Coordinates of C-alpha atoms and ligand atoms in Angstrom, one line a residue:
X9 CA 77.5 127.0 -8.8
X10 CA 80.9 127.7 -9.8
X11 CA 82.0 128.4 -13.5
X12 CA 79.3 127.4 -15.7
X13 CA 76.4 129.8 -15.9
X14 CA 74.0 128.2 -13.9
X15 CA 75.0 130.7 -10.9
X16 CA 71.4 133.0 -11.5
X17 CA 69.2 130.1 -10.0
X18 CA 70.7 130.1 -6.9
X19 CA 71.4 133.7 -6.1
X20 CA 68.3 133.9 -3.9
X21 CA 68.5 132.2 -0.7
X22 CA 67.5 128.5 -0.9
X23 CA 66.1 126.8 2.1
X24 CA 66.4 123.3 2.0
X25 CA 62.7 122.0 1.4
X26 CA 63.2 119.3 4.8
X27 CA 59.5 118.2 4.2
X28 CA 59.5 115.2 2.7
X29 CA 56.3 113.0 1.9
X30 CA 57.7 109.3 0.3
X31 CA 61.3 109.1 0.4
X32 CA 63.0 109.2 -3.1
X33 CA 66.0 107.1 -1.5
X34 CA 66.4 104.9 1.2
X35 CA 69.3 104.2 2.7
X36 CA 70.3 101.7 5.0
X37 CA 74.0 101.4 6.2
X38 CA 75.1 98.1 8.1
X39 CA 78.2 99.3 10.2
X40 CA 78.4 96.5 12.8
X41 CA 81.5 95.5 11.1
X42 CA 83.0 99.2 10.9
X43 CA 86.4 97.6 13.3
X44 CA 87.3 95.9 10.4
X45 CA 86.3 99.4 7.9
X46 CA 84.0 97.2 6.2
X47 CA 80.4 98.7 5.5
X48 CA 77.1 97.4 3.8
X49 CA 75.0 99.5 2.3
X50 CA 71.3 98.7 0.6
X51 CA 69.7 101.8 -0.9
X52 CA 66.7 101.9 -2.8
X53 CA 65.9 104.6 -5.2
X54 CA 62.8 105.6 -7.2
X55 CA 63.2 105.7 -11.0
X56 CA 61.4 105.4 -14.2
X57 CA 62.5 103.1 -17.1
X58 CA 64.5 103.8 -19.4
X59 CA 68.7 105.0 -19.4
X60 CA 69.6 106.3 -15.9
X61 CA 73.6 107.7 -15.1
X62 CA 74.0 107.1 -11.2
X63 CA 76.8 109.6 -9.5
X64 CA 78.6 108.7 -6.4
X65 CA 79.0 112.3 -4.8
X66 CA 82.7 113.9 -5.8
X67 CA 83.1 117.5 -4.6
X68 CA 82.3 117.5 -1.6
X69 CA 81.1 120.5 0.5
X70 CA 83.7 122.0 2.7
X71 CA 86.4 120.2 1.3
X72 CA 86.8 122.3 -1.7
X73 CA 88.4 119.4 -3.6
X74 CA 86.9 116.8 -5.9
X75 CA 87.8 114.2 -2.8
X76 CA 85.3 111.5 -3.1
X77 CA 86.5 108.5 -2.2
X78 CA 85.6 106.8 -5.2
X79 CA 88.3 104.1 -4.1
X80 CA 86.2 103.3 -1.1
X81 CA 83.8 101.4 -3.1
X82 CA 84.3 97.7 -3.1
X83 CA 81.5 95.8 -4.3
X84 CA 78.3 97.2 -6.0
X85 CA 75.2 95.6 -7.5
X86 CA 72.2 97.2 -9.0
X87 CA 68.8 95.1 -9.3
X88 CA 65.7 95.8 -10.4
X89 CA 62.4 93.3 -10.3
X90 CA 64.7 91.3 -8.7
X91 CA 66.8 91.0 -11.9
X92 CA 70.6 91.8 -11.7
X93 CA 71.3 95.1 -14.1
X94 CA 74.6 95.6 -16.0
X95 CA 76.4 98.7 -15.6
X96 CA 78.8 100.6 -17.6
X97 CA 81.5 103.3 -16.3
X98 CA 81.7 106.7 -18.0
X99 CA 84.9 106.6 -19.2
X100 CA 85.3 109.8 -19.2
X101 CA 83.8 110.6 -15.6
X102 CA 85.1 107.8 -13.5
X103 CA 82.3 109.1 -10.6
X104 CA 79.1 108.0 -13.3
X105 CA 77.9 104.7 -14.1
X106 CA 75.1 104.0 -16.8
X107 CA 72.5 101.5 -16.6
X108 CA 68.8 100.9 -18.0
X109 CA 65.9 100.8 -16.1
X110 CA 63.5 97.9 -17.1
X111 CA 60.1 98.7 -18.2
X112 CA 57.9 98.6 -15.6
X113 CA 60.8 98.8 -12.5
X114 CA 59.7 101.7 -10.3
X115 CA 62.6 101.4 -7.8
X116 CA 66.5 100.2 -8.3
X117 CA 68.0 98.3 -5.5
X118 CA 71.5 99.1 -5.0
X119 CA 73.7 97.2 -2.9
X120 CA 77.2 98.6 -2.4
X121 CA 80.1 97.2 0.2
X122 CA 82.4 99.8 1.2
X123 CA 86.1 99.4 2.4
X124 CA 87.0 102.6 4.7
X125 CA 90.4 103.9 4.6
X126 CA 93.0 102.4 6.6
X127 CA 95.6 104.3 8.6
X128 CA 98.0 106.1 6.6
X129 CA 95.8 107.0 4.2
X130 CA 94.7 110.7 2.9
X131 CA 93.1 113.7 4.3
X132 CA 89.3 114.9 4.5
X133 CA 87.3 112.0 2.7
X134 CA 90.2 109.9 1.7
X135 CA 91.6 109.6 5.2
X136 CA 90.8 106.9 8.4
X137 CA 87.1 108.1 9.6
X138 CA 87.4 104.9 12.3
X139 CA 88.9 103.1 14.9
X140 CA 88.3 100.5 17.1
X141 CA 86.1 102.5 19.1
X142 CA 85.3 105.5 17.3
X143 CA 83.5 106.3 13.5
X144 CA 82.0 109.2 11.5
X145 CA 79.9 108.2 9.0
X146 CA 80.1 110.8 6.3
X147 CA 76.8 110.4 4.0
X148 CA 78.2 111.0 0.8
X149 CA 80.5 107.9 1.0
X150 CA 77.3 105.6 1.4
X151 CA 74.8 107.2 -1.3
X152 CA 74.6 107.6 -4.9
X153 CA 72.0 109.9 -6.9
X154 CA 71.2 110.0 -10.3
X155 CA 73.4 112.4 -12.6
X156 CA 71.9 116.2 -12.9
X157 CA 69.7 115.7 -9.7
X158 CA 69.7 118.7 -7.0
X159 CA 70.4 116.7 -4.1
X160 CA 68.0 119.1 -2.3
X161 CA 65.3 117.6 -4.1
X162 CA 66.1 114.0 -3.2
X163 CA 63.5 112.9 -0.2
X164 CA 65.8 110.6 1.7
X165 CA 65.2 108.1 4.6
X166 CA 68.5 106.7 6.0
X167 CA 68.6 103.6 8.6
X168 CA 71.8 102.6 10.7
X169 CA 73.0 99.7 12.5
X170 CA 75.9 100.4 14.6
X171 CA 78.4 97.9 16.8
X172 CA 76.4 96.9 20.0
X173 CA 76.9 99.6 23.0
X174 CA 78.1 102.1 20.9
X175 CA 76.5 105.6 21.0
X176 CA 75.2 107.5 18.6
X177 CA 75.3 111.4 17.2
X178 CA 73.8 113.2 14.8
X179 CA 72.4 116.8 13.7
X180 CA 69.0 114.8 12.3
X181 CA 67.1 113.1 15.0
X182 CA 68.0 109.7 15.9
X183 CA 64.7 107.2 16.5
X184 CA 65.8 103.7 17.8
X185 CA 63.8 100.9 15.8
X186 CA 62.4 97.4 17.2
X187 CA 65.3 95.6 14.9
X188 CA 68.2 97.3 16.8
X189 CA 68.7 100.1 14.0
X190 CA 68.3 103.6 14.2
X191 CA 66.5 105.7 11.8
X192 CA 67.2 109.3 11.4
X193 CA 64.9 112.3 10.9
X194 CA 63.6 112.1 7.3
X195 CA 65.5 114.7 5.3
X196 CA 66.7 115.7 1.7
X197 CA 69.8 114.3 0.6
X198 CA 71.8 117.6 0.9
X199 CA 70.5 117.9 4.4
X200 CA 71.5 113.7 5.2
X201 CA 75.3 114.6 3.5
X202 CA 75.5 117.7 5.6
X203 CA 74.7 115.5 8.7
X204 CA 77.3 113.3 9.6
X205 CA 76.8 110.4 12.4
X206 CA 78.8 109.7 15.3
X207 CA 79.3 106.4 16.8
X208 CA 81.7 105.3 19.5
X209 CA 81.8 103.2 22.5
X210 CA 83.3 105.6 24.6
X211 CA 81.3 108.5 24.6
X212 CA 80.7 111.9 26.5
X213 CA 77.8 114.4 25.5
X214 CA 78.1 118.1 27.3
X215 CA 75.3 120.3 27.1
X216 CA 76.1 124.1 27.2
X217 CA 74.1 126.9 28.2
X218 CA 71.6 128.9 26.1
X219 CA 72.3 132.4 25.5
X220 CA 71.2 135.0 23.1
X221 CA 69.5 136.1 20.6
X222 CA 67.8 132.6 21.0
X223 CA 68.4 131.2 24.8
X224 CA 66.2 127.9 24.0
X225 CA 68.5 126.8 21.2
X226 CA 70.3 123.8 21.8
X227 CA 74.5 123.7 22.0
X228 CA 76.2 120.5 23.0
X229 CA 79.6 119.2 22.6
X230 CA 79.6 115.2 21.7
X231 CA 82.9 113.5 22.1
X232 CA 83.8 109.9 21.7
X233 CA 87.5 108.7 22.1
X234 CA 89.6 105.5 21.9
X235 CA 90.0 105.2 25.5
X236 CA 87.5 106.9 28.5
X237 CA 90.4 108.6 30.2
X238 CA 90.5 110.9 26.6
X239 CA 86.8 112.0 27.6
X240 CA 87.7 114.1 30.9
X241 CA 87.5 117.8 30.5
X242 CA 88.1 120.6 33.1
X243 CA 85.1 122.1 35.3
X244 CA 84.8 125.0 33.5
X245 CA 85.0 123.4 30.1
X246 CA 81.4 123.8 29.7
X247 CA 81.2 127.2 31.2
X248 CA 84.0 128.4 28.2
X249 CA 82.2 126.9 25.4
X250 CA 78.7 128.5 26.1
X251 CA 80.9 131.8 26.1
X252 CA 82.0 131.1 22.8
X253 CA 78.3 130.1 22.0
X254 CA 77.5 133.6 23.3
X255 CA 80.4 135.4 21.8
X256 CA 79.4 134.2 18.2
X257 CA 75.5 135.0 18.6
X258 CA 77.0 138.4 19.4
X259 CA 79.0 138.6 16.5
X260 CA 76.5 137.3 14.2
X261 CA 73.2 138.3 15.5
X262 CA 71.1 135.4 14.0
X263 CA 71.6 131.8 14.2
X264 CA 70.8 129.8 10.8
X265 CA 70.3 126.3 12.7
X266 CA 67.7 124.5 14.9
X267 CA 70.5 123.2 17.3
X268 CA 74.3 123.0 17.2
X269 CA 76.5 119.9 17.9
X270 CA 80.2 119.8 17.6
X271 CA 81.0 116.2 16.9
X272 CA 84.1 115.7 18.5
X273 CA 86.7 112.5 17.5
X274 CA 89.7 111.9 20.1
X275 CA 91.7 109.1 18.0
X276 CA 94.9 108.8 17.1
X277 CA 93.7 106.1 14.4
X278 CA 91.6 109.0 12.4
X279 CA 92.7 111.5 10.3
X280 CA 92.3 114.6 12.1
X281 CA 90.8 117.8 10.6
X282 CA 87.4 119.5 10.9
X283 CA 84.7 119.4 8.2
X284 CA 81.8 121.9 8.6
X285 CA 78.1 121.3 8.5
X286 CA 74.8 123.7 9.0
X287 CA 74.1 122.2 12.4
X288 CA 77.1 120.2 13.6
X289 CA 81.1 119.8 12.5
X290 CA 83.1 116.8 12.1
X291 CA 86.2 117.7 14.1
X292 CA 88.9 114.8 14.5
X293 CA 91.8 115.4 16.9
X294 CA 94.4 113.6 18.8
X295 CA 93.7 111.2 21.7
X296 CA 95.1 113.5 24.1
X297 CA 93.9 116.8 22.8
X298 CA 92.1 117.5 25.9
X299 CA 94.4 116.7 28.9
X300 CA 96.5 119.6 28.8
X301 CA 96.2 123.3 28.5
X302 CA 97.6 124.2 25.5
X303 CA 96.2 121.1 23.5
X304 CA 92.8 122.6 24.7
X305 CA 93.8 125.7 23.1
X306 CA 94.1 124.1 19.5
X307 CA 90.9 122.5 20.2
X308 CA 88.7 125.6 20.9
X309 CA 90.7 127.0 17.6
X310 CA 89.6 124.0 15.8
X311 CA 85.8 124.1 17.1
X312 CA 85.5 127.8 16.7
X313 CA 87.0 127.5 12.8
X314 CA 84.1 125.0 12.0
X315 CA 81.2 126.5 14.2
X316 CA 81.7 129.8 12.6
X317 CA 81.4 128.0 9.1
X318 CA 78.0 127.8 10.1
X319 CA 77.3 131.0 8.9
X320 CA 80.3 132.0 6.8
X321 CA 80.5 128.8 4.2
X322 CA 77.5 126.9 5.1
X323 CA 74.7 129.7 5.1
X324 CA 76.6 132.6 3.4
X325 CA 78.4 130.7 0.5
X326 CA 80.2 132.0 -2.6
X327 CA 78.5 131.1 -5.6
X328 CA 80.8 129.1 -7.3
X329 CA 81.6 126.8 -4.3
X330 CA 77.8 125.3 -4.8
X331 CA 77.6 121.9 -6.3
X332 CA 73.9 120.4 -6.2
X333 CA 75.0 117.2 -7.5
X334 CA 78.4 117.0 -6.1
X335 CA 79.6 116.8 -9.5
X336 CA 79.7 120.5 -10.8
X337 CA 83.5 121.6 -10.7
X338 CA 83.9 124.0 -7.4
X339 CA 85.5 127.5 -8.3
X340 CA 87.2 128.2 -4.9
X341 CA 88.6 132.1 -6.3
X342 CA 86.5 133.5 -2.9
X343 CA 88.2 130.8 -0.3
X344 CA 89.6 133.9 1.2
X345 CA 86.4 134.8 2.4
X346 CA 84.8 131.1 3.1
X347 CA 88.1 129.8 5.0
X348 CA 90.4 133.2 5.3
X349 CA 87.5 135.1 7.0
X350 CA 86.3 131.4 9.3
X351 CA 90.1 131.4 9.9
X352 CA 90.3 135.0 11.6
X353 CA 86.9 134.7 13.6
X354 CA 87.9 130.8 14.7
X355 CA 91.0 132.4 16.5
X356 CA 89.5 135.8 17.3
X357 CA 86.0 134.4 18.9
X358 CA 88.4 131.9 21.4
X359 CA 89.8 134.8 22.6
X360 CA 86.9 136.5 23.3
X361 CA 85.2 133.6 25.2
X362 CA 88.2 133.1 27.2
X363 CA 89.3 129.8 26.0
X364 CA 92.5 130.9 24.7
X365 CA 94.8 134.1 26.2
X366 CA 95.8 137.2 23.8
X367 CA 99.3 136.3 24.6
X368 CA 99.0 133.2 22.8
X369 CA 96.6 134.7 20.1
X370 CA 99.8 137.1 19.7
X371 CA 102.5 133.7 19.4
X372 CA 100.4 132.3 17.0
X373 CA 100.0 135.4 14.9
X374 CA 103.6 136.1 15.0
X375 CA 104.5 132.6 13.8
X376 CA 102.1 133.1 10.9
X377 CA 103.3 136.4 10.2
X378 CA 106.7 134.8 10.1
X379 CA 106.1 131.9 7.7
X380 CA 104.5 134.4 5.5
X381 CA 107.6 136.6 5.6
X382 CA 110.2 134.6 4.3
X383 CA 108.0 132.8 2.5
X384 CA 109.6 132.7 -1.5
X385 CA 106.6 131.1 -2.7
X386 CA 104.7 134.8 -2.0
X387 CA 107.4 136.4 -4.1
X388 CA 106.0 134.7 -7.5
X389 CA 102.2 133.6 -6.6
X390 CA 99.8 136.0 -5.3
X391 CA 97.5 134.9 -2.4
X392 CA 94.8 135.0 -4.6
X393 CA 96.2 131.9 -6.7
X394 CA 96.4 130.1 -3.6
X395 CA 92.5 129.8 -3.3
X396 CA 92.0 129.4 -7.3
X397 CA 94.5 126.2 -6.8
X398 CA 92.9 125.0 -3.3
X399 CA 92.4 121.6 -5.0
X400 CA 95.7 120.9 -5.9
X401 CA 97.5 122.8 -2.6
X402 CA 95.5 120.9 -0.6
X403 CA 97.0 117.7 -1.2
X404 CA 100.5 119.0 -2.0
X405 CA 103.7 117.4 -0.1
X406 CA 104.7 120.1 2.6
X407 CA 108.3 119.3 1.0
X408 CA 109.1 123.1 -1.3
X409 CA 105.8 124.2 0.0
X410 CA 107.8 127.7 1.5
X411 CA 108.4 128.0 -2.7
X412 CA 105.2 126.8 -3.9
X413 CA 102.8 128.1 -1.5
X414 CA 100.2 126.0 0.3
X415 CA 96.8 126.7 1.1
X416 CA 97.6 130.2 2.7
X417 CA 94.4 131.8 2.1
X418 CA 93.5 130.3 5.5
X419 CA 96.3 132.0 7.5
X420 CA 97.5 134.8 5.1
X421 CA 94.4 135.9 5.1
X422 CA 93.9 137.2 8.8
X423 CA 96.3 139.6 7.6
X424 CA 93.8 141.0 5.1
X425 CA 90.5 141.0 7.7
X426 CA 92.9 142.6 10.7
X427 CA 93.4 145.4 8.1
X428 CA 89.9 145.4 6.6
X429 CA 88.7 145.8 10.9
X430 CA 91.5 148.3 11.4
X431 CA 90.7 150.2 8.1
X432 CA 86.9 150.2 9.5
X433 CA 87.9 151.6 12.9
X434 CA 90.1 154.5 11.2
X435 CA 88.2 155.6 8.8
X436 CA 84.8 155.8 10.7
X437 CA 87.1 157.3 13.9
X438 CA 86.4 153.9 16.0
X439 CA 82.5 153.8 15.0
X440 CA 82.5 150.7 13.0
X441 CA 84.5 147.4 12.6
X442 CA 84.2 144.4 11.7
X443 CA 81.6 143.2 13.4
X444 CA 79.6 145.7 11.6
X445 CA 80.2 144.1 8.9
X446 CA 79.6 140.6 9.9
X447 CA 76.1 141.5 11.3
X448 CA 74.9 142.6 7.9
X449 CA 76.8 140.5 5.9
X450 CA 75.5 137.0 7.4
X451 CA 71.7 138.6 8.8
X452 CA 69.3 136.0 8.3
X453 CA 65.7 134.6 9.5
X454 CA 67.5 132.4 11.6
X455 CA 66.2 128.8 12.4
X456 CA 66.2 126.4 9.7
X457 CA 69.3 126.0 7.5
X458 CA 69.4 127.7 4.2
X459 CA 72.0 128.4 1.6
X460 CA 72.3 132.2 0.4
X461 CA 75.1 132.5 -2.4
X462 CA 77.2 135.6 -2.7
X463 CA 79.4 136.7 -5.3
X464 CA 82.6 138.9 -4.5
X465 CA 81.1 142.3 -5.6
X466 CA 78.8 141.8 -2.5
X467 CA 81.7 141.8 0.1
X468 CA 82.8 145.4 -1.3
X469 CA 78.9 146.4 -1.4
X470 CA 78.6 145.4 2.4
X471 CA 81.6 147.1 3.5
X472 CA 81.0 150.0 1.7
X473 CA 77.4 150.3 3.5
X474 CA 79.3 150.1 6.8
X475 CA 81.6 152.3 6.2
X476 CA 82.4 154.2 2.7
X477 CA 85.7 153.3 1.1
X478 CA 87.5 151.4 -1.8
X479 CA 87.4 147.9 -0.4
X480 CA 87.9 146.2 -3.4
X481 CA 91.2 148.0 -3.9
X482 CA 92.2 147.3 -0.2
X483 CA 91.3 144.0 0.0
X484 CA 92.9 143.4 -4.1
X485 CA 96.0 144.4 -2.9
X486 CA 96.3 141.6 -0.5
X487 CA 95.1 139.2 -2.8
X488 CA 97.2 140.0 -6.1
X489 CA 100.4 141.3 -4.6
X490 CA 103.7 139.6 -4.5
X491 CA 105.4 141.1 -1.7
X492 CA 104.9 140.4 2.0
X493 CA 104.5 144.1 2.6
X494 CA 101.0 143.8 2.2
X495 CA 100.8 141.1 4.9
X496 CA 102.7 142.8 7.3
X497 CA 100.8 146.4 6.5
X498 CA 98.2 144.6 7.7
X499 CA 99.1 144.0 10.8
X500 CA 100.9 147.4 11.2
X501 CA 97.5 149.1 10.8
X502 CA 96.4 147.0 14.0
X503 CA 99.3 148.5 15.7
X504 CA 101.8 145.6 16.1
X505 CA 104.8 144.9 13.9
X506 CA 106.8 141.3 13.5
X507 CA 110.0 141.4 14.9
X508 CA 112.7 138.7 14.6
X509 CA 113.8 137.8 18.3
X510 CA 116.4 135.5 20.1
X511 CA 113.6 134.3 22.3
X512 CA 111.8 131.0 21.4
X513 CA 108.0 131.7 20.3
X514 CA 106.1 129.4 22.7
X515 CA 103.2 128.8 20.2
X516 CA 106.0 127.3 17.7
X517 CA 107.6 125.3 21.1
X518 CA 104.3 123.8 21.3
X519 CA 104.0 123.2 17.6
X520 CA 107.5 121.4 18.0
X521 CA 106.8 119.3 20.6
X522 CA 103.4 118.1 19.3
X523 CA 104.8 117.2 16.0
X524 CA 108.0 116.0 17.0
X525 CA 109.6 118.7 14.3
X526 CA 112.9 120.9 14.7
X527 CA 111.9 124.4 13.1
X528 CA 114.3 126.6 12.3
X529 CA 113.3 128.4 9.0
X530 CA 114.2 132.1 10.5
X531 CA 117.9 131.4 11.3
X532 CA 119.5 128.9 9.3
X533 CA 116.6 128.2 7.0
X534 CA 115.0 124.5 7.1
X535 CA 113.1 122.8 9.4
X536 CA 113.1 118.9 10.0
X537 CA 110.5 116.1 10.8
X538 CA 110.1 113.4 13.6
X539 CA 112.8 111.4 11.5
X540 CA 115.5 114.0 11.3
X541 CA 114.6 114.3 7.4
X542 CA 114.2 117.9 6.1
X543 CA 110.8 119.2 5.2
X544 CA 111.5 121.9 3.6
X545 CA 114.1 124.7 2.8
X546 CA 113.7 128.3 2.8
X547 CA 115.2 129.1 -0.6
X548 CA 117.5 132.2 0.2
X549 CA 118.9 131.2 3.2
X550 CA 121.7 130.1 4.7
X551 CA 121.3 125.9 4.7
X552 CA 119.7 126.0 0.8
X553 CA 122.7 127.7 -0.2
X554 CA 125.2 125.6 1.0
X555 CA 123.2 122.5 -0.8
X556 CA 120.3 121.3 2.1
X557 CA 117.1 120.3 0.2
X558 CA 113.6 118.4 1.5
X559 CA 114.4 115.1 1.9
X560 CA 118.0 114.9 3.1
X561 CA 118.4 113.6 6.3
X562 CA 120.2 115.6 8.7
X563 CA 122.6 113.2 10.4
X564 CA 125.1 115.7 12.5
X565 CA 126.0 118.8 13.5
X566 CA 129.6 120.2 14.1
X567 CA 130.3 116.2 14.3
X568 CA 127.6 115.9 16.8
X569 CA 124.7 113.6 16.6
X570 CA 122.1 116.0 15.7
X571 CA 118.9 117.2 17.8
X572 CA 117.4 120.7 18.3
X573 CA 119.8 121.4 21.4
X574 CA 122.8 120.5 19.4
X575 CA 121.6 122.7 16.4
X576 CA 121.0 125.8 18.8
X577 CA 124.5 125.5 20.6
X578 CA 125.8 125.3 16.8
X579 CA 124.2 128.3 15.9
X580 CA 125.4 130.6 18.9
X581 CA 128.7 129.1 18.5
X582 CA 128.8 130.1 14.9
X583 CA 127.6 133.7 15.9
X584 CA 130.9 134.3 18.2
X585 CA 133.1 132.2 16.1
X586 CA 132.0 133.4 12.2
X587 CA 133.0 129.6 11.1
X588 CA 130.3 128.1 9.1
X589 CA 128.2 125.3 11.1
X590 CA 129.1 122.0 9.4
X591 CA 125.8 119.7 8.7
X592 CA 126.2 116.1 7.7
X593 CA 123.2 114.5 5.5
X594 CA 122.6 111.6 4.2
X595 CA 121.0 111.7 0.9
X596 CA 119.9 108.4 -0.8
X597 CA 123.0 106.5 0.1
X598 CA 125.3 109.2 0.0
X599 CA 126.4 111.3 2.8
X600 CA 127.9 114.8 2.4
X601 CA 128.8 117.8 5.1
X602 CA 127.3 121.0 3.7
X603 CA 129.5 124.0 5.1
X604 CA 126.4 126.4 6.1
X605 CA 127.5 129.8 6.5
X606 CA 125.1 131.4 9.3
X607 CA 126.3 133.5 11.6
X608 CA 123.0 135.7 12.9
X609 CA 122.3 133.4 15.9
X610 CA 118.8 132.2 17.1
X611 CA 116.1 134.2 15.3
X612 CA 112.2 133.5 15.9
X613 CA 109.2 135.4 15.1
X614 CA 107.2 137.6 17.6
X615 CA 104.9 140.7 17.7
X616 CA 106.0 144.0 19.1
X617 CA 104.4 147.2 19.8
X618 CA 104.4 150.2 17.3
X619 CA 104.7 152.9 19.8
X620 CA 102.4 155.8 19.5
X621 CA 99.8 153.9 17.2
X622 CA 96.5 152.7 18.9
X623 CA 96.4 148.8 20.0
X624 CA 93.1 147.9 17.3
X625 CA 94.2 144.4 17.7
X626 CA 93.2 144.1 21.5
X627 CA 90.4 145.7 20.9
X628 CA 89.2 143.3 18.1
X629 CA 89.9 140.8 21.2
X630 CA 88.0 142.1 23.7
X631 CA 85.0 140.2 24.7
X632 CA 81.2 141.9 23.5
X633 CA 78.2 142.0 24.7
X634 CA 75.2 140.6 23.9
Ligands
LIG13 ZN1 87.1 125.9 7.4

């Protein structure tokens, strides 16, 4: 794990021990009041007399940041032998509290009350995890463990009390009890935290068809929603995701899980994101996400991304991202593999499975290429640094993102991996591709979840074993460059180039509709949100040069009330007249008119073919047979 010298301990495969004699930790979560965001937890922890430091999970796997929601604790009482114990927080480590276990005590009884996040809160673990009708229980929010203990050595038994009539789903087997609670299959604390519990009044489980290499393995999509109507899916839904399972099997050749369940929450009142686990994923999106074709493409990319993580991220994990006690800081340097390669396959596999058409893939990739092409942040900060600073960038504001850079190790890495794929094909005269790397790097015994850490050099060594070459030089060129050329070279190696055309990009159009934004970054150089406030400006483009900046509200364009249509008419007019566009902005309590000297007309990113070069992208997107 991480930057201390402990990694040697974890450089061989560590299989979760799983088998548990007597639980070291029992956790009983009472979630019957979850609609009012209140959860009560009773824990018992096996201890020995003397000083004891307990910690609350801080570094959450998959979140790559110290996001354990410490402020969710709204009550904590620790008892031993029937008496309440005093405790004290470590003034230099907010996540640690110290107490003294009295002589003769073999266990602590810990009662914890949790106030869950309400709407408008943060993202990931700090965002809302429940609505009136649905909830996901991330176990890291309802446990404490002894400081320094590897969670994979703590035998745990968990039970849950859910609201009446709610259905429960979890990667761990569920056993209903006589008192109305549900007991989970015994597991280590690491496995428990890796197995969030999904609950909901309106639920639907879609079983998928088995596929090679292990057709008997069960795959399912378990959905809960705020309304029953949101659970409708087209007739071919199960067949499409069964093909995704088959394409992942063809890609990786092995499955490092006993079964796999997508825990899909459809609600406008929970935080929207996906969080990967070995045998499940916690996927949360808008309530109406399954009801139209373009939104379903977005869901397919979300579910495929989290599914790929079962191999890339959970089974094979950068040694620096391990944190066995959830306190050791994570080193995000290799997130261009963990997230970047997942982003690549999470968008390629849905095309191979027929869940997303290749045209949609290209329009999305064009929008990504266009974003990084004009981004001024890429001129001072190399891609590699966005991975290193992930823990800050995840929560950075959208204002100034183009100048600062965001978590670019996701999407900008797509071009890196596309370049590697194209180079493998070219250097081997079509005999190898990135698929061969995947099979080698992610090869495993299959079955029980396991963690096999890796270092950066392992990536280059495995690539060279597929096809000889200086893979480090090629990849570091993408990672260390401060020019968009490396990124565009990745695209061009696959036979495509970025072109700016007056026609709108269909992917960007859909995104604007869903987010109620107006994105004109590639023409006048800004985007606005649903309140007409400028989200960000592109620093060397016309709007910024005229004085526009993030946070200003656009009121009118050439004297007309601001809207996408009014702005587009003004952009066309300026192209003809060569007169600056007059932008009336509100900044604080003041109004100003900014003359925006932009005369090049509408401009949107698209991919166009490079004549005479083979279309390697088409080959990457083609379905594989098992
Ligand atoms: Zn991810």
